[in-house]
Amino acid sequence: MRKIIAIIGIVLVCVGCANRGIGPQGGPRDSIPPQPLRSVPENGALNFTGKKIDVTFSEYLQLDNISQNLLMSPPQQHAPEVKANGKHLIVQFEDTLKPNTTYTLDFGHSVCDFTERNPLPNYTFAFSTGPVIDTLQLSGRVYDAENLNPLKGITVGVYANLEDSVFTRLPFDRIGRTDSAGAFRIGNMQEGVYRLYAVEDISRDYRLTIGEPLAYADETVTPEAQTDSALTLWLFSQQQQRLYMQRTQREKQHKIIIPFSATPDSMPQVRPLTDSLNYYITYSAKRDTLTMWLTDSTSILHDSLFLEIRYRRTDSVYHLEWAMDTLRAIWRKPRMSAKMQKMMQERQKNRKVDIRSNARSGFDIYDTLRIVSTTPLKDFIADSMHLYERIDTILKPVAFKIAPTDTLPMQLDLMASLKAGKKYELHLDSAALHDVYDAPNKQEKFTLQLKTPEDYSTLRVKLNPYLPKARIQLLNARDEVVRELPANPAGAFFNYLKPDVYYLRLYLDLNDDQRWTTGSWDEHRQPEQVFYFPAKLQTKPNWDFEEEWDYLAVPQTVAKPAELIKASSSKKK
């Protein structure tokens, strides 16, 4: 019994001791990042000939995404191996270091303490393999050339070789990387004259690879000991877009969809490899998706259909070429009960064309009345469609013309002279339309009432100074273009605006093609310049607004409203 009591006592004492370290301990949370105490070699060392750097910190370490955060300048073909070992940060070099060269290791925010993950911001380590360490630098910012958003994670680099061809052949001599504000700094540079470039380095080879967005400075640059001058680079994507065929889809038994990554310059040619396959082909509005509508029951019932397609695609250097492929369109039948199958078959026998319209109360004065089908229309009878103006209880016929949008249209535009504030009705007789499966429409009636001029506002934008080549864009709160007009000495008039919040942007249409034109590396041409109006505009019903815009009054890089930067950045994600 004494032994049992003694054992219980010892256990209670141990548990009590163990519990002293559990639960809230009090005191403030540690928010201090680890601090470097010493290193071998020292930060700023000269005549370095080793293969390893060992930095001792004030507390235990962990590394946060070191492969993405570490930036070594000049860059190496093989990134150094970096690891945390207790309180030590160890860097092991894989490649041979160049003689008489200053190296910079920028760890970003990757060095953190082990317990609270407090990062040591912008920690850098520099050393030289020669008798001096270079101290000159360049700094600046990188912006999206089209929407002036500051860009994060862009690699900025320089070459002492002033030939433009090195940008595509060799890695940068020295590099920096932009932060969330688009700012960059290239440090520890030698005195001299350099060419300055930027690239979204997707391939991680520290040079321009075909297809990567880029920027370049027109003039050579000279580094300084301390500089407040911010160089500005405008990043742009060239008119090089990958064109390829995406995965063939057959989500419905009668419908095969073949999407492409972009709009081809020539339409693809499809040849069925299955005998007696009857079908129609339609294209999307952007002509980047081909849809085959199977119309014979035998083909529709096949689980697998084989097609041969000849189409346009880009090769590795973005040249267009013809390609030939064999496709297999697979239909996977969903599981359903016999009762459900019978119900679906009955529904299919009595199917009507699914017709919709944009007719509504509050119909915009400038809009076009249209009807839309979910399947291609094979024919329509104009005399079975009737448009009326409703005057009290009387329906007055209104003349209109039908404008199909394609050979096998899925949309019909009804061109008519509609009056502001008036009520209208669109009547469709049964069987006025038939789709490619010979299904008719049921009798339909759509009503609409047009808005009045008093429901809108008018905005007049006058540039001061006037720019003959300018085109003014009206933007919504998502940084999307709502309307666009050429600049006019008397002002650009945006009529029939819905009451809302708007923003303004202009670009210099130097080639007169009525659209913003990106830059070209091959032609050594910068993208067309863009300017933002520095405030939002709130329109109201039945108001006329005038805005005189001095686009030079606010610096180009700070004029864009902050809410637009946030909106367009989140939209890209």
Coordinates of C-alpha atoms in Angstrom, one line a residue:
M1 CA 0.0 0.0 0.0
R2 CA 2.8 2.4 0.9
K3 CA 4.4 1.7 -2.5
I4 CA 1.1 2.5 -4.3
I5 CA 0.6 5.7 -2.4
A6 CA 4.3 6.7 -3.2
I7 CA 3.8 6.0 -6.9
I8 CA 0.5 8.1 -7.0
G9 CA 2.3 11.0 -5.3
I10 CA 5.2 10.9 -7.8
V11 CA 2.7 10.9 -10.8
L12 CA 0.8 13.8 -9.4
V13 CA 4.0 15.8 -8.9
C14 CA 5.1 15.1 -12.5
V15 CA 1.7 16.1 -13.9
G16 CA 1.8 19.3 -12.0
C17 CA 5.2 20.1 -13.2
A18 CA 4.3 19.2 -16.8
N19 CA 1.2 21.5 -16.7
R20 CA 3.2 24.5 -15.8
G21 CA 4.1 25.0 -19.5
I22 CA 0.6 24.4 -20.9
G23 CA -2.0 27.1 -21.5
P24 CA -1.7 30.8 -21.5
Q25 CA 1.6 32.0 -20.3
G26 CA 0.9 35.7 -20.3
G27 CA 3.0 38.5 -21.8
P28 CA 2.9 40.0 -25.3
R29 CA 3.1 37.9 -28.4
D30 CA 6.6 37.8 -30.0
S31 CA 6.5 40.2 -33.1
I32 CA 10.2 40.7 -33.5
P33 CA 11.8 39.0 -36.6
P34 CA 15.1 37.2 -36.3
Q35 CA 18.2 39.3 -36.5
P36 CA 21.5 38.4 -38.1
L37 CA 24.3 38.3 -35.5
R38 CA 27.4 37.1 -37.5
S39 CA 28.3 35.3 -40.7
V40 CA 31.0 33.5 -42.5
P41 CA 32.0 35.3 -44.6
E42 CA 30.9 38.7 -43.4
N43 CA 28.2 40.6 -45.2
G44 CA 30.1 42.8 -47.6
A45 CA 33.1 40.5 -47.7
L46 CA 35.8 40.9 -50.4
N47 CA 37.9 38.3 -52.3
F48 CA 35.4 35.5 -51.5
T49 CA 36.5 32.1 -52.9
G50 CA 34.3 29.7 -50.9
K51 CA 31.2 27.8 -51.9
K52 CA 29.1 28.3 -48.8
I53 CA 27.7 31.2 -46.7
D54 CA 26.6 30.6 -43.0
V55 CA 24.7 33.3 -41.2
T56 CA 23.9 33.0 -37.5
F57 CA 20.6 34.6 -36.3
S58 CA 19.3 35.6 -32.9
E59 CA 16.7 32.8 -32.9
Y60 CA 15.6 29.6 -34.6
L61 CA 14.7 29.9 -38.2
Q62 CA 12.3 28.6 -40.8
L63 CA 12.2 29.6 -44.5
D64 CA 9.0 30.6 -46.3
N65 CA 8.8 29.7 -50.0
I66 CA 12.6 30.3 -50.5
S67 CA 12.6 29.1 -54.1
Q68 CA 10.2 31.8 -55.1
N69 CA 11.6 34.6 -52.9
L70 CA 15.3 34.3 -53.3
L71 CA 16.8 36.5 -56.0
M72 CA 20.5 36.1 -56.7
S73 CA 22.2 38.8 -58.8
P74 CA 24.0 38.1 -61.1
P75 CA 21.7 35.1 -61.7
Q76 CA 23.1 31.6 -61.9
Q77 CA 22.1 28.8 -64.1
H78 CA 21.5 26.6 -61.0
A79 CA 20.0 28.3 -58.0
P80 CA 22.0 27.9 -54.8
E81 CA 20.7 25.5 -52.2
V82 CA 19.3 27.4 -49.1
K83 CA 18.3 25.8 -45.9
A84 CA 17.6 26.7 -42.2
N85 CA 19.5 24.7 -39.6
G86 CA 18.5 25.8 -36.1
K87 CA 19.7 29.4 -35.9
H88 CA 21.8 29.1 -39.0
L89 CA 20.9 30.2 -42.6
I90 CA 23.1 28.2 -44.9
V91 CA 23.6 29.0 -48.6
Q92 CA 25.5 26.4 -50.8
F93 CA 26.4 27.5 -54.3
E94 CA 26.0 25.0 -57.1
D95 CA 27.7 27.0 -59.9
T96 CA 31.2 28.5 -60.0
L97 CA 31.2 32.2 -59.1
K98 CA 32.6 34.7 -61.6
P99 CA 35.9 36.4 -60.7
N100 CA 35.9 40.1 -59.7
T101 CA 32.1 40.2 -59.4
T102 CA 29.8 41.6 -56.7
Y103 CA 27.0 39.2 -55.8
T104 CA 23.8 40.1 -54.1
L105 CA 21.4 37.6 -52.4
D106 CA 18.0 39.1 -51.8
F107 CA 15.9 36.8 -49.5
G108 CA 12.8 39.0 -49.7
H109 CA 10.5 38.0 -46.8
S110 CA 11.5 34.4 -46.7
V111 CA 13.6 34.4 -43.5
C112 CA 11.2 33.9 -40.5
D113 CA 11.5 32.9 -36.9
F114 CA 10.5 29.4 -36.1
T115 CA 7.7 30.0 -33.5
E116 CA 5.7 33.0 -34.8
R117 CA 6.8 33.1 -38.5
N118 CA 7.8 36.8 -38.2
P119 CA 9.6 37.6 -41.4
L120 CA 12.8 39.6 -41.6
P121 CA 11.8 42.0 -44.4
N122 CA 14.0 42.6 -47.4
Y123 CA 17.1 40.8 -46.0
T124 CA 20.0 41.0 -48.4
F125 CA 23.5 39.7 -48.3
A126 CA 26.3 40.9 -50.6
F127 CA 29.9 39.8 -51.2
S128 CA 32.6 40.2 -53.9
T129 CA 34.9 37.7 -55.5
G130 CA 37.3 40.6 -56.1
P131 CA 39.0 43.3 -54.1
V132 CA 36.1 45.8 -54.3
I133 CA 32.3 45.6 -53.8
D134 CA 30.2 47.6 -56.2
T135 CA 27.7 50.0 -54.7
L136 CA 25.8 51.8 -57.5
Q137 CA 22.1 51.1 -58.1
L138 CA 19.1 51.7 -60.3
S139 CA 15.5 52.0 -59.1
G140 CA 12.1 52.5 -60.7
R141 CA 8.7 51.0 -61.2
V142 CA 6.9 48.7 -63.7
Y143 CA 3.3 49.2 -64.8
D144 CA 0.9 47.4 -67.0
A145 CA 1.0 49.5 -70.2
E146 CA -2.7 49.0 -71.0
N147 CA -4.3 49.7 -67.6
L148 CA -1.4 51.4 -65.6
N149 CA -1.6 48.9 -62.7
P150 CA 1.6 48.4 -60.8
L151 CA 2.9 44.9 -61.3
K152 CA 4.4 42.6 -58.7
G153 CA 6.9 39.8 -59.3
I154 CA 8.3 41.2 -62.6
T155 CA 12.0 40.5 -63.2
V156 CA 14.0 43.7 -64.1
G157 CA 17.5 43.4 -65.5
V158 CA 20.4 45.2 -67.2
Y159 CA 23.0 44.3 -69.8
A160 CA 26.4 46.0 -70.2
N161 CA 26.2 44.7 -73.8
L162 CA 24.1 47.4 -75.6
E163 CA 23.0 45.1 -78.4
D164 CA 19.2 44.4 -78.3
S165 CA 19.7 40.8 -79.3
V166 CA 21.2 39.9 -75.9
F167 CA 17.7 40.2 -74.4
T168 CA 16.7 37.0 -76.1
R169 CA 20.0 35.2 -76.0
L170 CA 21.7 35.7 -72.6
P171 CA 20.6 36.0 -69.0
F172 CA 20.7 39.4 -67.4
D173 CA 24.0 40.8 -66.0
R174 CA 22.2 42.0 -62.9
I175 CA 18.6 41.7 -61.8
G176 CA 15.9 43.0 -59.4
R177 CA 12.3 42.1 -58.8
T178 CA 9.2 44.3 -58.4
D179 CA 7.2 44.5 -55.1
S180 CA 3.5 44.9 -54.7
A181 CA 3.8 48.6 -55.7
G182 CA 5.7 47.7 -58.9
A183 CA 8.9 49.1 -57.4
F184 CA 12.3 47.6 -58.2
R185 CA 15.9 48.1 -57.2
I186 CA 19.0 46.7 -58.9
G187 CA 21.9 47.1 -56.5
N188 CA 25.7 46.5 -56.3
M189 CA 26.2 47.7 -59.9
Q190 CA 29.5 48.7 -61.5
E191 CA 29.9 52.1 -63.0
G192 CA 28.9 52.1 -66.7
V193 CA 26.2 52.4 -69.3
Y194 CA 23.5 49.7 -69.5
R195 CA 20.4 48.7 -71.3
L196 CA 17.3 48.2 -69.0
Y197 CA 14.6 45.6 -69.6
A198 CA 11.8 43.9 -67.7
V199 CA 10.1 40.5 -68.3
E200 CA 7.4 38.4 -66.7
D201 CA 9.9 35.5 -66.5
I202 CA 7.6 32.5 -66.8
S203 CA 10.4 30.3 -68.0
R204 CA 12.8 31.5 -65.2
D205 CA 15.8 31.8 -67.5
Y206 CA 16.4 35.6 -66.8
R207 CA 15.9 36.7 -70.4
L208 CA 13.0 37.2 -72.9
T209 CA 11.4 34.0 -74.1
I210 CA 8.8 34.0 -76.9
G211 CA 5.4 34.7 -75.5
E212 CA 6.5 36.4 -72.3
P213 CA 5.3 40.0 -71.5
L214 CA 8.1 42.5 -71.6
A215 CA 9.2 46.1 -71.2
Y216 CA 12.3 48.1 -72.2
A217 CA 13.8 51.6 -71.8
D218 CA 14.3 53.5 -75.0
E219 CA 17.5 55.1 -73.7
T220 CA 20.5 53.7 -72.0
V221 CA 20.7 54.1 -68.2
T222 CA 23.5 54.9 -65.8
P223 CA 23.5 53.7 -62.2
E224 CA 24.2 56.1 -59.3
A225 CA 25.4 55.8 -55.7
Q226 CA 22.0 57.1 -54.3
T227 CA 19.1 57.9 -56.6
D228 CA 15.7 59.3 -56.1
S229 CA 14.9 59.2 -59.8
A230 CA 12.4 56.5 -60.6
L231 CA 12.7 54.9 -64.0
T232 CA 9.4 53.8 -65.5
L233 CA 8.8 50.7 -67.6
W234 CA 5.6 49.8 -69.4
L235 CA 5.1 46.1 -69.5
F236 CA 3.1 44.8 -72.5
S237 CA 2.2 41.5 -74.2
Q238 CA 2.9 41.3 -77.9
Q239 CA 0.3 40.3 -80.3
Q240 CA 1.4 36.7 -80.0
Q241 CA -1.3 34.4 -78.8
R242 CA -1.2 30.7 -78.6
L243 CA -3.7 29.2 -80.9
Y244 CA -4.5 25.5 -80.3
M245 CA -7.5 23.2 -80.1
Q246 CA -8.8 22.5 -76.6
R247 CA -10.5 19.3 -75.3
T248 CA -13.4 18.1 -77.3
Q249 CA -16.7 18.2 -75.3
R250 CA -19.8 16.1 -75.7
E251 CA -21.9 16.9 -72.6
K252 CA -25.1 16.4 -74.5
Q253 CA -25.7 13.4 -76.8
H254 CA -26.6 15.5 -79.9
K255 CA -24.0 18.2 -79.5
I256 CA -20.2 18.2 -80.0
I257 CA -18.3 21.3 -78.9
I258 CA -14.7 22.0 -80.2
P259 CA -13.3 25.1 -78.5
F260 CA -10.1 26.9 -79.5
S261 CA -7.8 29.0 -77.3
A262 CA -8.3 32.1 -79.6
T263 CA -10.1 33.1 -82.8
P264 CA -8.4 31.3 -85.8
D265 CA -7.7 33.3 -89.0
S266 CA -9.3 30.5 -91.0
M267 CA -12.2 28.3 -90.0
P268 CA -11.4 24.6 -89.2
Q269 CA -12.6 21.9 -91.6
V270 CA -14.3 18.9 -90.0
R271 CA -14.8 15.5 -91.7
P272 CA -16.8 12.7 -89.9
L273 CA -15.1 9.3 -89.9
T274 CA -18.5 7.7 -89.1
D275 CA -20.7 6.7 -92.0
S276 CA -23.9 8.7 -92.8
L277 CA -23.4 11.3 -90.1
N278 CA -25.8 14.2 -90.5
Y279 CA -25.1 17.4 -88.7
Y280 CA -25.0 21.2 -88.8
I281 CA -22.1 23.4 -87.7
T282 CA -22.4 26.8 -85.9
Y283 CA -19.7 29.1 -84.5
S284 CA -19.7 31.2 -81.3
A285 CA -19.8 35.0 -81.6
K286 CA -16.0 35.3 -81.3
R287 CA -15.7 32.4 -83.8
D288 CA -13.4 30.6 -81.4
T289 CA -15.8 27.6 -80.7
L290 CA -17.2 25.2 -83.2
T291 CA -20.4 23.3 -82.4
M292 CA -21.6 20.2 -84.3
W293 CA -25.4 19.6 -83.9
L294 CA -26.1 15.9 -84.7
T295 CA -29.5 15.5 -86.4
D296 CA -29.9 11.8 -87.2
S297 CA -30.9 9.4 -84.4
T298 CA -28.4 6.7 -85.4
S299 CA -25.4 9.0 -84.9
I300 CA -26.8 10.5 -81.8
L301 CA -27.1 7.0 -80.2
H302 CA -23.4 6.2 -80.8
D303 CA -21.4 6.4 -77.6
S304 CA -18.2 7.3 -79.6
L305 CA -18.0 9.3 -82.8
F306 CA -14.7 9.9 -84.7
L307 CA -13.9 13.1 -86.5
E308 CA -11.0 14.3 -88.6
I309 CA -10.3 18.0 -88.2
R310 CA -7.9 20.3 -90.1
Y311 CA -7.3 23.5 -88.2
R312 CA -4.8 26.4 -87.6
R313 CA -2.5 26.4 -84.7
T314 CA 0.7 28.2 -83.6
D315 CA 4.1 26.4 -83.4
S316 CA 6.8 27.0 -80.8
V317 CA 7.8 30.3 -82.3
Y318 CA 4.1 31.5 -82.7
H319 CA 4.0 30.9 -86.4
L320 CA 0.6 29.7 -87.7
E321 CA 0.5 26.4 -89.4
W322 CA -2.2 23.9 -90.5
A323 CA -2.6 20.7 -88.4
M324 CA -4.6 17.6 -88.8
D325 CA -6.0 15.5 -85.9
T326 CA -8.4 12.7 -85.3
L327 CA -11.0 13.4 -82.5
R328 CA -13.1 11.0 -80.5
A329 CA -16.3 12.5 -79.1
I330 CA -17.5 10.3 -76.2
W331 CA -21.0 10.4 -74.8
R332 CA -21.3 9.0 -71.3
K333 CA -24.9 8.1 -70.6
P334 CA -26.2 9.2 -67.2
R335 CA -27.8 6.6 -65.0
M336 CA -31.6 6.9 -64.8
S337 CA -34.5 4.7 -64.1
A338 CA -36.7 3.2 -66.8
K339 CA -39.5 5.6 -65.8
M340 CA -37.2 8.6 -66.1
Q341 CA -36.0 7.4 -69.5
K342 CA -39.5 7.1 -70.8
M343 CA -40.4 10.5 -69.4
M344 CA -37.3 12.0 -71.2
Q345 CA -38.3 10.4 -74.4
E346 CA -41.9 11.8 -74.3
R347 CA -40.5 15.2 -73.5
Q348 CA -38.2 15.0 -76.5
K349 CA -41.1 14.1 -78.8
N350 CA -43.1 17.1 -77.7
R351 CA -40.1 19.5 -77.5
K352 CA -40.6 23.1 -78.5
V353 CA -37.9 25.6 -79.5
D354 CA -36.7 27.4 -76.4
I355 CA -37.2 31.1 -77.3
R356 CA -36.2 34.1 -75.2
S357 CA -36.1 37.8 -75.7
N358 CA -34.4 40.9 -74.2
A359 CA -37.8 42.7 -74.1
R360 CA -38.4 44.1 -70.7
S361 CA -39.7 47.1 -68.9
G362 CA -37.0 49.8 -68.9
F363 CA -35.8 48.9 -72.3
D364 CA -32.9 51.1 -73.3
I365 CA -33.5 53.6 -76.1
Y366 CA -30.4 52.7 -78.0
D367 CA -30.8 48.9 -77.6
T368 CA -32.0 46.4 -80.4
L369 CA -34.9 44.1 -79.8
R370 CA -33.9 40.5 -80.3
I371 CA -35.0 36.9 -79.8
V372 CA -32.6 34.1 -78.9
S373 CA -32.9 30.4 -79.4
T374 CA -30.9 27.7 -77.5
T375 CA -30.6 25.6 -80.8
P376 CA -29.8 26.8 -84.3
L377 CA -32.8 28.0 -86.3
K378 CA -33.4 26.4 -89.7
D379 CA -36.2 28.7 -90.8
F380 CA -38.6 31.4 -89.6
I381 CA -41.7 32.9 -91.0
A382 CA -41.6 36.7 -90.8
D383 CA -45.4 37.0 -91.3
S384 CA -45.9 35.0 -88.2
M385 CA -44.1 37.6 -86.1
H386 CA -45.9 40.7 -85.1
L387 CA -44.7 43.9 -83.3
Y388 CA -47.2 46.3 -81.9
E389 CA -47.2 49.6 -80.1
R390 CA -49.7 49.5 -77.3
I391 CA -51.8 52.7 -77.0
D392 CA -54.1 52.2 -74.1
T393 CA -56.0 49.0 -75.1
I394 CA -55.2 49.3 -78.8
L395 CA -52.4 47.5 -80.5
K396 CA -50.9 49.4 -83.4
P397 CA -48.7 47.4 -85.9
V398 CA -45.1 48.5 -86.2
A399 CA -43.0 47.7 -89.2
F400 CA -39.7 45.9 -88.6
K401 CA -37.0 43.9 -90.4
I402 CA -35.4 40.7 -89.3
A403 CA -31.6 40.5 -89.3
P404 CA -30.2 37.0 -88.7
T405 CA -26.8 37.0 -87.0
D406 CA -25.5 33.9 -89.0
T407 CA -26.4 31.3 -91.6
L408 CA -27.9 29.1 -89.0
P409 CA -28.7 31.8 -86.4
M410 CA -29.4 31.4 -82.8
Q411 CA -30.3 35.1 -82.5
L412 CA -32.6 37.2 -84.6
D413 CA -32.3 41.0 -84.4
L414 CA -35.6 42.9 -85.0
M415 CA -34.8 46.3 -86.6
A416 CA -37.6 48.8 -85.8
S417 CA -38.1 52.4 -85.1
L418 CA -39.1 52.4 -81.4
K419 CA -40.2 55.6 -79.6
A420 CA -38.9 56.6 -76.1
G421 CA -41.3 56.0 -73.3
K422 CA -43.7 53.9 -75.4
K423 CA -45.0 50.4 -74.7
Y424 CA -44.7 47.5 -77.2
E425 CA -45.6 43.9 -77.6
L426 CA -43.9 41.2 -79.7
H427 CA -46.1 38.3 -80.6
L428 CA -44.8 35.0 -82.1
D429 CA -47.4 32.7 -83.6
S430 CA -46.9 29.0 -82.9
A431 CA -44.6 27.4 -85.5
A432 CA -43.2 30.8 -86.5
L433 CA -39.7 29.3 -86.0
H434 CA -38.2 25.8 -86.5
D435 CA -34.8 24.7 -85.3
V436 CA -32.5 22.2 -87.1
Y437 CA -34.4 19.3 -85.3
D438 CA -37.7 20.6 -86.9
A439 CA -39.0 21.5 -83.5
P440 CA -41.4 24.5 -83.6
N441 CA -41.9 27.3 -81.1
K442 CA -44.9 27.6 -79.0
Q443 CA -47.0 30.8 -79.1
E444 CA -45.1 33.6 -77.3
K445 CA -45.7 37.2 -76.2
F446 CA -43.0 39.6 -75.0
T447 CA -43.7 43.0 -73.7
L448 CA -41.3 46.0 -73.4
Q449 CA -41.4 49.7 -72.5
L450 CA -38.7 52.1 -73.5
K451 CA -37.1 54.4 -71.1
T452 CA -37.3 58.2 -71.6
P453 CA -34.5 60.6 -72.3
E454 CA -35.1 61.9 -68.7
D455 CA -33.9 58.5 -67.4
Y456 CA -30.4 59.2 -68.7
S457 CA -27.6 61.6 -68.3
T458 CA -25.2 63.1 -70.8
L459 CA -21.4 63.5 -70.3
R460 CA -19.3 65.9 -72.3
V461 CA -15.5 65.4 -72.0
K462 CA -13.2 68.1 -73.3
L463 CA -9.5 67.6 -73.4
N464 CA -7.3 70.6 -72.4
P465 CA -4.8 70.6 -74.1
Y466 CA -6.6 68.9 -77.0
L467 CA -5.1 65.7 -78.5
P468 CA -6.2 65.0 -82.1
K469 CA -5.0 61.3 -81.8
A470 CA -6.8 60.7 -78.5
R471 CA -9.6 58.3 -78.0
I472 CA -11.6 58.6 -74.7
Q473 CA -12.9 55.5 -72.9
L474 CA -15.8 55.5 -70.4
L475 CA -15.2 52.9 -67.8
N476 CA -17.3 51.2 -65.1
A477 CA -16.2 50.4 -61.6
R478 CA -14.6 47.2 -62.7
D479 CA -12.2 49.1 -65.1
E480 CA -14.1 47.8 -68.1
V481 CA -14.8 49.9 -71.2
V482 CA -18.5 50.9 -71.4
R483 CA -18.2 53.3 -74.3
E484 CA -15.4 54.8 -76.5
L485 CA -15.3 58.0 -78.6
P486 CA -12.7 59.9 -80.5
A487 CA -11.6 63.2 -78.9
N488 CA -13.2 66.3 -80.4
P489 CA -12.2 70.0 -80.0
A490 CA -15.8 70.7 -78.8
G491 CA -15.8 67.7 -76.5
A492 CA -16.7 64.0 -76.8
F493 CA -20.4 63.5 -76.0
F494 CA -21.5 60.3 -74.2
N495 CA -25.3 60.3 -74.5
Y496 CA -27.9 58.1 -72.9
L497 CA -25.8 57.1 -69.9
K498 CA -27.4 55.1 -67.1
P499 CA -27.1 56.8 -63.7
D500 CA -24.0 55.2 -62.3
V501 CA -20.4 55.7 -61.2
Y502 CA -18.0 56.0 -64.2
Y503 CA -14.3 56.6 -64.8
L504 CA -12.3 58.0 -67.7
R505 CA -9.3 56.7 -69.6
L506 CA -7.7 57.9 -72.9
Y507 CA -5.1 56.4 -75.2
L508 CA -3.1 57.9 -78.1
D509 CA -4.3 56.1 -81.2
L510 CA -1.1 56.7 -83.1
N511 CA -1.9 54.2 -85.9
D512 CA -5.5 55.4 -86.3
D513 CA -6.9 51.8 -86.0
Q514 CA -9.5 52.9 -83.3
R515 CA -8.2 50.5 -80.7
W516 CA -5.4 50.4 -78.2
T517 CA -2.3 48.9 -79.8
T518 CA 0.3 47.0 -77.8
G519 CA 4.0 47.3 -78.3
S520 CA 6.3 45.2 -80.5
W521 CA 9.8 44.0 -79.6
D522 CA 10.6 43.0 -83.2
E523 CA 9.6 46.5 -84.4
H524 CA 11.1 48.2 -81.3
R525 CA 7.8 50.0 -80.8
Q526 CA 6.4 51.0 -77.4
P527 CA 2.7 50.5 -76.6
E528 CA 0.4 53.4 -77.2
Q529 CA 0.3 55.8 -74.2
V530 CA -2.6 55.6 -71.7
F531 CA -3.8 58.3 -69.2
Y532 CA -6.5 58.0 -66.5
F533 CA -8.7 60.8 -65.1
P534 CA -7.9 61.0 -61.4
A535 CA -11.5 60.9 -60.0
K536 CA -14.8 59.0 -60.4
L537 CA -17.8 60.6 -62.0
Q538 CA -21.3 60.1 -60.5
T539 CA -24.1 60.7 -63.1
K540 CA -27.7 61.3 -62.3
P541 CA -31.0 61.0 -64.2
N542 CA -31.9 64.0 -66.5
W543 CA -28.5 65.7 -65.9
D544 CA -26.0 67.0 -68.4
F545 CA -22.4 66.9 -67.1
E546 CA -19.3 68.6 -68.5
E547 CA -15.7 67.7 -67.6
E548 CA -12.6 69.5 -68.8
W549 CA -9.7 67.2 -68.5
D550 CA -6.1 68.3 -68.3
Y551 CA -4.5 64.9 -68.6
L552 CA -1.0 66.4 -67.8
A553 CA -2.1 67.9 -64.4
V554 CA -1.6 64.7 -62.5
P555 CA 1.4 62.4 -63.1
Q556 CA 0.5 59.5 -65.4
T557 CA 1.6 56.9 -62.9
V558 CA -0.4 58.2 -60.0
A559 CA -3.6 59.4 -61.7
K560 CA -5.5 56.1 -61.7
P561 CA -8.0 56.0 -58.9
A562 CA -7.0 53.4 -56.2
E563 CA -10.4 51.6 -56.3
L564 CA -9.9 50.9 -60.1
I565 CA -6.5 49.4 -59.4
K566 CA -8.0 47.1 -56.8
A567 CA -10.9 46.2 -59.0
S568 CA -8.9 45.3 -62.1
S569 CA -6.3 43.4 -60.1
S570 CA -8.8 41.2 -58.4
K571 CA -10.6 40.6 -61.7
K572 CA -7.4 39.2 -63.2
K573 CA -7.1 36.7 -60.4

